[in-house]
Short mmCIF file of C-alpha atoms in Angstrom, two decimals:
data_model
loop_
_atom_site.label_atom_id
_atom_site.label_comp_id
_atom_site.label_asym_id
_atom_site.label_seq_id
_atom_site.Cartn_x
_atom_site.Cartn_y
_atom_site.Cartn_z
CA UNK A 1070 27.12 11.13 -20.60
CA UNK A 1071 29.25 12.72 -17.90
CA UNK A 1072 30.71 10.52 -15.20
CA UNK A 1073 28.36 10.98 -12.25
CA UNK A 1074 29.17 10.11 -8.68
CA UNK A 1075 26.57 9.52 -6.03
CA UNK A 1076 26.24 8.05 -2.58
CA UNK A 1077 23.85 5.19 -1.91
CA UNK A 1078 23.18 5.27 1.85
CA UNK A 1079 22.34 2.08 3.71
CA UNK A 1080 18.86 1.63 5.11
CA UNK A 1081 20.30 2.09 8.63
CA UNK A 1082 21.80 5.44 7.57
CA UNK A 1083 18.49 6.55 6.02
CA UNK A 1084 16.62 5.57 9.18
CA UNK A 1085 19.11 7.48 11.36
CA UNK A 1086 18.68 10.57 9.18
CA UNK A 1087 14.88 10.28 9.46
CA UNK A 1088 15.07 9.99 13.25
CA UNK A 1089 17.25 13.12 13.39
CA UNK A 1090 14.94 14.99 11.02
CA UNK A 1091 11.87 14.02 13.05
CA UNK A 1092 13.56 15.38 16.20
CA UNK A 1093 14.26 18.68 14.44
CA UNK A 1094 10.65 18.89 13.20
CA UNK A 1095 9.27 18.23 16.69
CA UNK A 1096 11.68 20.73 18.27
CA UNK A 1097 10.59 23.42 15.79
CA UNK A 1098 6.96 23.00 16.80
CA UNK A 1099 5.92 22.37 13.19
CA UNK A 1100 3.12 19.87 12.74
CA UNK A 1101 2.63 18.90 9.10
CA UNK A 1102 -0.91 18.47 7.81
CA UNK A 1103 0.25 15.68 5.53
CA UNK A 1104 3.46 13.81 4.76
CA UNK A 1105 4.07 13.09 1.09
CA UNK A 1106 6.08 10.09 -0.02
CA UNK A 1107 7.36 10.59 -3.56
CA UNK A 1108 7.71 7.51 -5.77
CA UNK A 1109 11.06 6.33 -7.12
CA UNK A 1110 12.40 5.77 -3.61
CA UNK A 1111 10.57 8.13 -1.28
CA UNK A 1112 7.62 6.01 -0.21
CA UNK A 1113 9.44 4.01 2.51
CA UNK A 1114 11.03 7.12 4.11
CA UNK A 1115 7.66 8.88 3.97
CA UNK A 1116 6.05 5.98 5.80
CA UNK A 1117 8.78 5.94 8.45
CA UNK A 1118 8.50 9.71 8.94
CA UNK A 1119 4.75 9.28 9.32
CA UNK A 1120 5.35 6.88 12.19
CA UNK A 1121 8.09 8.95 13.82
CA UNK A 1122 5.91 12.08 13.80
CA UNK A 1123 2.80 10.11 14.76
CA UNK A 1124 1.02 11.56 11.74
CA UNK A 1125 -1.14 9.09 9.84
CA UNK A 1126 -1.94 11.59 7.06
CA UNK A 1127 0.34 10.07 4.45
CA UNK A 1128 -0.07 10.76 0.72
CA UNK A 1129 1.78 9.29 -2.22
CA UNK A 1130 2.91 11.05 -5.37
CA UNK A 1131 4.10 9.39 -8.55
CA UNK A 1132 6.99 10.95 -10.44
CA UNK A 1133 8.05 9.84 -13.88
CA UNK A 1134 9.93 10.96 -16.93
CA UNK A 1135 8.34 12.81 -19.80
CA UNK A 1136 9.62 13.09 -23.32
CA UNK A 1137 9.42 16.16 -25.51
CA UNK A 1138 9.43 13.91 -28.58
CA UNK A 1139 6.13 12.80 -30.02
CA UNK A 1140 5.81 9.13 -30.85
#
């Protein structure tokens, strides 16, 4: 496997990015019908974005791995 590098932001950094994103969304005039929090790490940010945009229509989506091999 190749050596992969990634950045793991702190919760404070994630929250700051969500605040900035919510400001951009509001400024654009876009009002989402629903906010989707994707599993494997996206549920908490989805919930925060729901609060920041004052939109209680929050849905969850599960994402998982699939295998092409039959067992």
